[in-house]
Short mmCIF file of C-alpha atoms and ligand atoms in Angstrom, two decimals:
data_model
loop_
_atom_site.label_atom_id
_atom_site.label_comp_id
_atom_site.label_asym_id
_atom_site.label_seq_id
_atom_site.Cartn_x
_atom_site.Cartn_y
_atom_site.Cartn_z
CA MET G 1 4.27 -0.79 27.57
CA LEU G 2 7.13 0.93 25.81
CA LYS G 3 10.07 -1.25 24.95
CA SER G 4 13.50 0.12 24.50
CA GLY G 5 14.04 1.06 20.87
CA SER G 6 10.31 1.32 20.20
CA ARG G 7 7.90 4.22 20.20
CA ALA G 8 4.18 3.70 20.82
CA LEU G 9 2.04 5.98 18.73
CA VAL G 10 -1.05 5.17 20.74
CA ALA G 11 -0.65 4.10 24.33
CA ASP G 12 -3.39 1.51 24.41
CA HIS G 13 -2.56 -2.19 24.75
CA ARG G 14 -4.19 -4.17 21.94
CA THR G 15 -4.55 -1.42 19.43
CA SER G 16 -1.29 0.43 19.69
CA VAL G 17 1.17 0.56 16.82
CA LYS G 18 4.79 0.48 17.78
CA ILE G 19 7.25 2.00 15.45
CA ASN G 20 10.47 0.06 15.68
CA GLU G 21 13.50 2.19 15.51
CA HIS G 22 15.98 -0.64 15.97
CA ALA G 23 19.11 -0.41 13.94
CA GLY G 24 18.66 -2.68 10.97
CA MET G 25 15.22 -1.43 9.90
CA LEU G 26 15.57 -0.44 6.27
CA SER G 27 12.65 1.94 6.12
CA ALA G 28 11.44 4.84 8.23
CA PRO G 29 7.90 5.76 9.28
CA TRP G 30 6.43 7.95 6.55
CA THR G 31 5.36 11.04 8.44
CA LEU G 32 3.27 12.27 5.53
CA PHE G 33 0.44 10.08 6.80
CA ASN G 34 0.97 10.57 10.53
CA SER G 35 -2.55 11.76 11.33
CA PHE G 36 -4.07 8.85 9.43
CA VAL G 37 -1.71 6.40 11.13
CA ILE G 38 -2.60 7.58 14.62
CA GLN G 39 -6.29 7.64 13.92
CA GLN G 40 -6.41 4.30 12.18
CA LEU G 41 -3.73 2.25 13.94
CA VAL G 42 -1.84 1.70 10.77
CA SER G 43 1.88 1.67 10.01
CA VAL G 44 3.07 3.43 6.85
CA ARG G 45 6.77 3.24 5.98
CA ARG G 46 9.00 4.47 3.21
CA LEU G 47 12.42 3.52 1.91
CA ILE G 48 14.34 5.60 -0.65
CA ARG G 49 17.04 3.63 -2.48
CA ASN G 50 17.63 5.11 -5.91
CA ASP G 51 21.40 4.75 -5.74
CA TRP G 52 21.59 0.96 -6.08
CA SER G 53 23.59 0.08 -9.19
CA ASP G 54 22.69 -3.13 -11.02
CA SER G 55 26.25 -4.45 -10.75
CA GLU G 56 26.41 -4.23 -6.97
CA GLN G 57 22.91 -5.40 -6.32
CA ASP G 58 22.94 -9.20 -6.55
CA GLY G 59 25.06 -9.96 -3.51
CA ASN G 60 23.36 -7.28 -1.45
CA LEU G 61 19.90 -8.36 -2.44
CA ASN G 62 20.56 -12.05 -1.76
CA GLY G 63 21.76 -11.14 1.72
CA LEU G 64 18.63 -9.07 2.23
CA ALA G 65 16.47 -11.92 0.95
CA GLU G 66 17.99 -14.29 3.51
CA GLN G 67 17.29 -11.85 6.28
CA TYR G 68 13.75 -10.90 5.29
CA LEU G 69 12.13 -13.84 3.51
CA GLY G 70 10.48 -16.95 4.87
CA ARG G 71 11.21 -20.30 3.21
CA GLY G 72 8.35 -20.13 0.66
CA GLU G 73 9.24 -16.58 -0.25
CA GLN G 74 12.90 -17.54 -0.68
CA GLU G 75 11.80 -20.03 -3.33
CA THR G 76 9.71 -17.35 -5.05
CA TRP G 77 12.71 -15.01 -4.95
CA GLU G 78 14.99 -17.62 -6.52
CA ARG G 79 12.44 -18.29 -9.27
CA LEU G 80 11.66 -14.60 -9.85
CA ARG G 81 12.49 -13.57 -13.41
CA GLY G 82 12.57 -10.12 -14.92
CA THR G 83 14.90 -7.18 -15.00
CA ALA G 84 17.28 -6.34 -12.17
CA SER G 85 15.11 -3.40 -11.23
CA ARG G 86 11.95 -5.55 -11.09
CA ARG G 87 13.69 -8.06 -8.78
CA ARG G 88 14.89 -5.20 -6.62
CA GLU G 89 11.43 -3.59 -6.36
CA TRP G 90 9.82 -6.94 -5.52
CA LEU G 91 12.27 -7.58 -2.70
CA LEU G 92 12.54 -4.08 -1.28
CA GLY G 93 8.76 -3.63 -1.46
CA ARG G 94 8.35 -6.79 0.59
CA ALA G 95 11.04 -5.75 3.05
CA VAL G 96 9.24 -2.47 3.74
CA ALA G 97 5.88 -4.27 3.92
CA LYS G 98 7.28 -6.66 6.51
CA GLU G 99 8.60 -3.79 8.58
CA THR G 100 5.09 -2.22 8.64
CA LEU G 101 3.69 -5.59 9.69
CA CYS G 102 6.30 -5.82 12.45
CA ASP G 103 5.04 -2.43 13.72
CA VAL G 104 1.36 -3.41 13.82
CA LEU G 105 1.98 -6.92 15.15
CA ALA G 106 4.15 -5.53 17.92
CA GLY G 107 1.06 -3.52 18.86
CA CYS G 108 -1.04 -6.73 19.03
CA THR G 109 1.37 -9.00 20.81
CA GLY G 110 3.82 -6.73 22.56
CA HIS G 111 6.68 -8.40 20.68
CA PRO G 112 7.64 -7.52 17.12
CA PRO G 113 8.15 -10.70 15.08
CA SER G 114 11.20 -10.89 12.86
CA PRO G 115 10.45 -10.09 9.20
CA ALA G 116 11.20 -13.67 8.11
CA GLU G 117 8.45 -14.95 10.43
CA ILE G 118 5.88 -13.09 8.37
CA GLU G 119 5.08 -14.51 4.95
CA ILE G 120 3.55 -12.37 2.20
CA VAL G 121 2.08 -14.27 -0.71
CA ALA G 122 0.50 -12.76 -3.81
CA ASP G 123 -3.00 -14.10 -4.49
CA GLN G 124 -4.22 -14.88 -8.02
CA ARG G 125 -4.80 -11.17 -8.70
CA GLY G 126 -1.37 -10.15 -7.41
CA CYS G 127 -2.68 -8.77 -4.10
CA PRO G 128 -0.17 -9.31 -1.28
CA ARG G 129 -1.76 -11.44 1.48
CA VAL G 130 -0.23 -12.04 4.89
CA LYS G 131 -0.11 -15.80 4.93
CA ALA G 132 1.81 -17.22 7.81
CA LEU G 133 2.60 -15.73 11.16
CA LEU G 134 4.20 -17.42 14.09
CA VAL G 135 1.61 -15.70 16.24
CA ASP G 136 -1.28 -17.90 17.30
CA ASP G 137 -4.00 -15.29 17.57
CA PRO G 138 -6.81 -14.53 15.11
CA GLN G 139 -6.79 -10.94 16.40
CA THR G 140 -3.49 -10.48 14.63
CA ALA G 141 -5.04 -11.09 11.19
CA SER G 142 -3.45 -8.31 9.21
CA VAL G 143 -3.53 -6.64 5.83
CA VAL G 144 -0.71 -5.05 3.88
CA SER G 145 -0.18 -3.07 0.68
CA ILE G 146 2.90 -2.16 -1.36
CA SER G 147 3.81 0.51 -3.91
CA HIS G 148 7.10 1.44 -5.59
CA VAL G 149 8.21 3.98 -8.13
CA GLY G 150 11.65 5.17 -9.20
CA GLY G 151 13.64 4.00 -6.17
CA VAL G 152 10.95 4.85 -3.61
CA PHE G 153 9.31 1.90 -1.84
CA VAL G 154 6.31 2.34 0.46
CA ALA G 155 4.01 0.00 2.33
CA ALA G 156 1.08 0.22 4.70
CA ALA G 157 -0.21 -2.39 7.14
CA CYS G 158 -2.98 -2.67 9.71
CA ALA G 159 -4.00 -5.44 12.10
CA THR G 160 -7.45 -4.25 13.14
CA PRO G 161 -9.93 -7.18 13.36
CA GLY G 162 -12.62 -7.07 10.68
CA LEU G 163 -10.57 -4.98 8.29
CA ARG G 164 -10.96 -6.28 4.76
CA GLY G 165 -8.06 -4.57 3.05
CA ILE G 166 -5.59 -1.72 2.91
CA GLY G 167 -4.26 0.09 -0.14
CA ILE G 168 -1.34 2.41 -0.73
CA ASP G 169 -0.16 3.99 -3.96
CA ILE G 170 2.50 6.49 -5.02
CA GLU G 171 3.05 8.06 -8.42
CA GLN G 172 5.24 10.78 -9.88
CA VAL G 173 3.10 13.88 -10.17
CA THR G 174 4.41 14.65 -13.66
CA ARG G 175 3.35 11.23 -14.99
CA VAL G 176 -0.32 12.05 -14.66
CA ASN G 177 -0.29 14.48 -17.54
CA GLU G 178 -3.16 15.53 -19.79
CA ASP G 179 -2.99 12.36 -21.89
CA VAL G 180 -3.22 10.14 -18.80
CA MET G 181 -6.02 12.30 -17.43
CA ARG G 182 -8.04 11.84 -20.62
CA PHE G 183 -8.09 8.05 -20.34
CA ALA G 184 -8.02 7.80 -16.54
CA PHE G 185 -10.78 10.16 -15.50
CA SER G 186 -14.48 10.41 -16.29
CA ALA G 187 -16.16 13.70 -17.16
CA SER G 188 -17.38 14.13 -13.59
CA GLU G 189 -13.91 13.44 -12.17
CA LEU G 190 -12.43 16.04 -14.53
CA GLN G 191 -15.10 18.44 -13.32
CA LEU G 192 -14.10 17.79 -9.69
CA LEU G 193 -10.50 18.59 -10.62
CA GLN G 194 -11.49 21.78 -12.42
CA GLY G 195 -13.43 22.90 -9.34
CA LEU G 196 -10.33 22.79 -7.12
CA PRO G 197 -8.53 26.00 -6.11
CA ALA G 198 -5.88 27.10 -8.61
CA GLY G 199 -2.97 26.13 -6.35
CA ALA G 200 -4.25 22.56 -6.11
CA GLN G 201 -4.53 21.97 -9.86
CA ALA G 202 -0.94 20.80 -10.32
CA ASN G 203 -0.81 17.88 -7.87
CA TRP G 204 -4.40 16.76 -7.57
CA PRO G 205 -4.65 14.81 -10.84
CA ALA G 206 -1.87 12.53 -9.54
CA ARG G 207 -3.49 12.37 -6.13
CA LEU G 208 -6.77 11.28 -7.71
CA TRP G 209 -4.92 8.67 -9.73
CA CYS G 210 -3.28 7.33 -6.58
CA ALA G 211 -6.62 7.38 -4.75
CA LYS G 212 -8.13 5.12 -7.41
CA GLU G 213 -5.13 2.78 -7.33
CA ALA G 214 -5.09 2.66 -3.52
CA ALA G 215 -8.81 1.85 -3.46
CA GLY G 216 -8.31 -0.89 -6.06
CA LYS G 217 -5.50 -2.36 -4.00
CA ALA G 218 -7.54 -2.24 -0.77
CA LEU G 219 -10.28 -4.15 -2.58
CA GLY G 220 -7.65 -6.62 -3.74
CA VAL G 221 -8.45 -6.14 -7.41
CA GLY G 222 -6.04 -3.43 -8.53
CA LEU G 223 -7.41 -1.46 -11.42
CA PHE G 224 -9.12 -4.60 -12.55
CA SER G 225 -10.87 -3.75 -15.76
CA GLY G 226 -10.20 -0.10 -16.28
CA LEU G 227 -9.78 3.08 -14.33
CA ARG G 228 -13.42 4.00 -14.76
CA ASP G 229 -14.71 1.23 -12.47
CA ILE G 230 -13.21 2.93 -9.48
CA HIS G 231 -14.76 6.33 -9.45
CA VAL G 232 -13.97 9.44 -7.41
CA SER G 233 -17.25 10.84 -6.10
CA SER G 234 -15.95 13.77 -4.03
CA VAL G 235 -12.78 15.66 -3.18
CA ASN G 236 -12.10 17.56 0.03
CA ALA G 237 -8.88 19.41 -0.77
CA THR G 238 -8.72 21.04 2.67
CA ALA G 239 -8.88 17.73 4.53
CA ASN G 240 -6.84 15.92 1.81
CA ILE G 241 -9.59 13.34 1.50
CA VAL G 242 -11.11 11.76 -1.57
CA GLU G 243 -14.23 9.60 -1.61
CA VAL G 244 -14.11 6.72 -4.03
CA GLU G 245 -16.78 4.33 -5.24
CA ALA G 246 -16.07 0.93 -6.77
CA ARG G 247 -18.73 -0.03 -9.22
CA GLU G 248 -20.02 -3.53 -9.57
CA ARG G 249 -18.66 -5.49 -12.56
CA THR G 250 -20.73 -8.55 -13.00
CA LYS G 251 -20.26 -9.35 -16.70
CA GLU G 252 -16.50 -9.21 -17.16
CA GLU G 253 -15.53 -10.15 -13.63
CA PRO G 254 -18.31 -12.15 -12.01
CA ARG G 255 -16.01 -13.34 -9.24
CA LEU G 256 -15.40 -9.87 -7.86
CA ARG G 257 -18.68 -9.63 -5.93
CA LEU G 258 -18.00 -6.12 -4.78
CA GLY G 259 -21.66 -5.48 -4.03
CA PRO G 260 -23.72 -2.78 -5.70
CA ALA G 261 -21.16 -0.07 -4.87
CA GLU G 262 -18.40 -0.02 -2.28
CA SER G 263 -17.41 3.40 -1.09
CA MET G 264 -14.15 4.25 0.59
CA VAL G 265 -12.46 7.29 2.07
CA VAL G 266 -8.94 7.73 0.71
CA HIS G 267 -6.33 9.97 2.34
CA THR G 268 -4.01 11.68 -0.12
CA SER G 269 -0.91 13.81 0.04
CA ASP G 270 2.16 14.77 -1.95
CA ASP G 271 5.82 15.13 -1.18
CA GLY G 272 8.86 15.90 -3.30
CA GLY G 273 7.22 15.36 -6.68
CA LEU G 274 5.37 12.21 -5.57
CA ALA G 275 1.64 11.95 -5.03
CA ALA G 276 0.45 9.37 -2.53
CA ALA G 277 -2.77 7.83 -1.26
CA VAL G 278 -3.70 5.34 1.41
CA CYS G 279 -7.04 3.83 2.41
CA LEU G 280 -8.70 1.09 4.40
CA TRP G 281 -11.51 -1.17 3.26
CA ASN G 282 -13.54 -1.69 6.40
CA THR G 283 -16.59 -3.76 7.16
CA ASP G 284 -19.82 -1.86 6.43
CA ALA G 285 -20.29 -1.10 10.10
CA GLU G 286 -16.92 0.54 10.42
CA LYS G 287 -16.55 2.76 7.37
CA THR G 288 -13.96 5.49 7.83
C1 COA I 1 -0.79 -3.69 -10.37
C2 COA I 1 -1.57 -2.48 -9.93
C3 COA I 1 -2.34 -2.90 -8.68
C4 COA I 1 -0.68 -1.32 -9.51
O1 COA I 1 0.39 -1.18 -10.25
P1 COA I 1 1.36 0.08 -10.26
O2 COA I 1 0.70 1.31 -9.78
O3 COA I 1 1.94 0.11 -11.61
O4 COA I 1 2.52 -0.33 -9.25
P2 COA I 1 2.70 -0.12 -7.69
O5 COA I 1 4.15 -0.15 -7.45
O6 COA I 1 1.96 1.04 -7.16
O7 COA I 1 2.03 -1.40 -7.05
C5 COA I 1 2.55 -2.67 -7.32
C6 COA I 1 2.17 -3.56 -6.16
O8 COA I 1 0.75 -3.65 -6.07
C7 COA I 1 0.45 -4.88 -5.47
N1 COA I 1 -0.66 -5.46 -6.22
C8 COA I 1 -0.62 -6.07 -7.43
N2 COA I 1 -1.86 -6.50 -7.75
C9 COA I 1 -2.67 -6.17 -6.72
C10 COA I 1 -4.05 -6.37 -6.46
N3 COA I 1 -4.85 -7.01 -7.31
N4 COA I 1 -4.56 -5.90 -5.31
C11 COA I 1 -3.77 -5.28 -4.42
N5 COA I 1 -2.44 -5.05 -4.60
C12 COA I 1 -1.91 -5.51 -5.75
C13 COA I 1 1.70 -5.75 -5.50
O9 COA I 1 2.19 -5.85 -4.18
C14 COA I 1 2.63 -4.98 -6.38
O10 COA I 1 3.98 -5.05 -6.00
P3 COA I 1 4.83 -6.41 -6.11
O11 COA I 1 4.39 -7.12 -7.32
O12 COA I 1 6.25 -5.95 -6.16
O13 COA I 1 4.51 -7.16 -4.84
C15 COA I 1 -2.60 -2.16 -11.03
O14 COA I 1 -3.55 -1.31 -10.51
C16 COA I 1 -2.09 -1.63 -12.33
O15 COA I 1 -1.59 -2.35 -13.14
N6 COA I 1 -2.25 -0.35 -12.60
C17 COA I 1 -1.90 0.28 -13.83
C18 COA I 1 -0.60 1.01 -13.75
C19 COA I 1 -0.54 2.13 -14.80
O16 COA I 1 -1.21 2.15 -15.81
N7 COA I 1 0.27 3.12 -14.49
C20 COA I 1 0.44 4.31 -15.29
C21 COA I 1 0.65 5.48 -14.36
S1 COA I 1 0.49 7.04 -15.15
#
């Protein structure tokens, strides 16, 4: 089962996730979420590249684009406008996302595809969807999510059948200050934060923020019409778990059809001044 250069996290054929450690992978498995990854058959990766100067980047990034992007994505890359840092985050975010997909697809098929064989296309809401795979197997239907902040690029992917979405988010802890908290959190969310042990007060506002973002991404809607529509209903600071409810929005966003209330379990953590959260949106029968 094990291939040279790969490490199986779970030694079971169809559901194992292989972490590729081949030279040439840009990112590394993000150990912060190891227990979640093993339990849920997910790959979570991180790349830190905050030393890339704008003047050196074009040639390097075009080379990377050739290596990582499929034909349709190449066209998107060539048309992509915006600042140098926006182009860089778009490309590096995708590169990390493709490496997570290589991990989970290697678990489904036994052979990791090359990143350029996997196409990620943003839907009309901006949600990254895995569009084309050169793997002819509906069991390999997979979901992916991307987040980037200040030179850190993370992604999470999962290829479990029936999974409706995955979400990952990172944020600088210091950005979720009192002003942000006032507009981001409801009275009951602020109460949950106040009830946490004193040591947890510093990082948990950012963790809650990330939990809401990750849930919005898993649903494919982002923070669609305001932070209050995705609501934190409980916090378990010992288990690093947050429960989140997405409320129905029928008037402003009739197309969302989220159902009366979708609830999700979000795993959170923090590391080196960054808060992070990751969650799966499962079918009702398989809530985690
Ligand atoms: C776009 C949004 C999904 C997340 O944005 P963000 O937290 O600023 O940025 P992140 O780096 O974490 O995530 C961006 C990625 O989310 C993904 N994304 C965008 N829209 C999405 C959607 N509807 N569903 C799922 N994922 C989505 C994209 O892959 C995007 O990266 P890309 O465009 O390079 O491919 C949205 O929730 C948003 O705009 N949030 C507000 C951000 C804000 O106010 N921040 C202040 C922090 S204090």
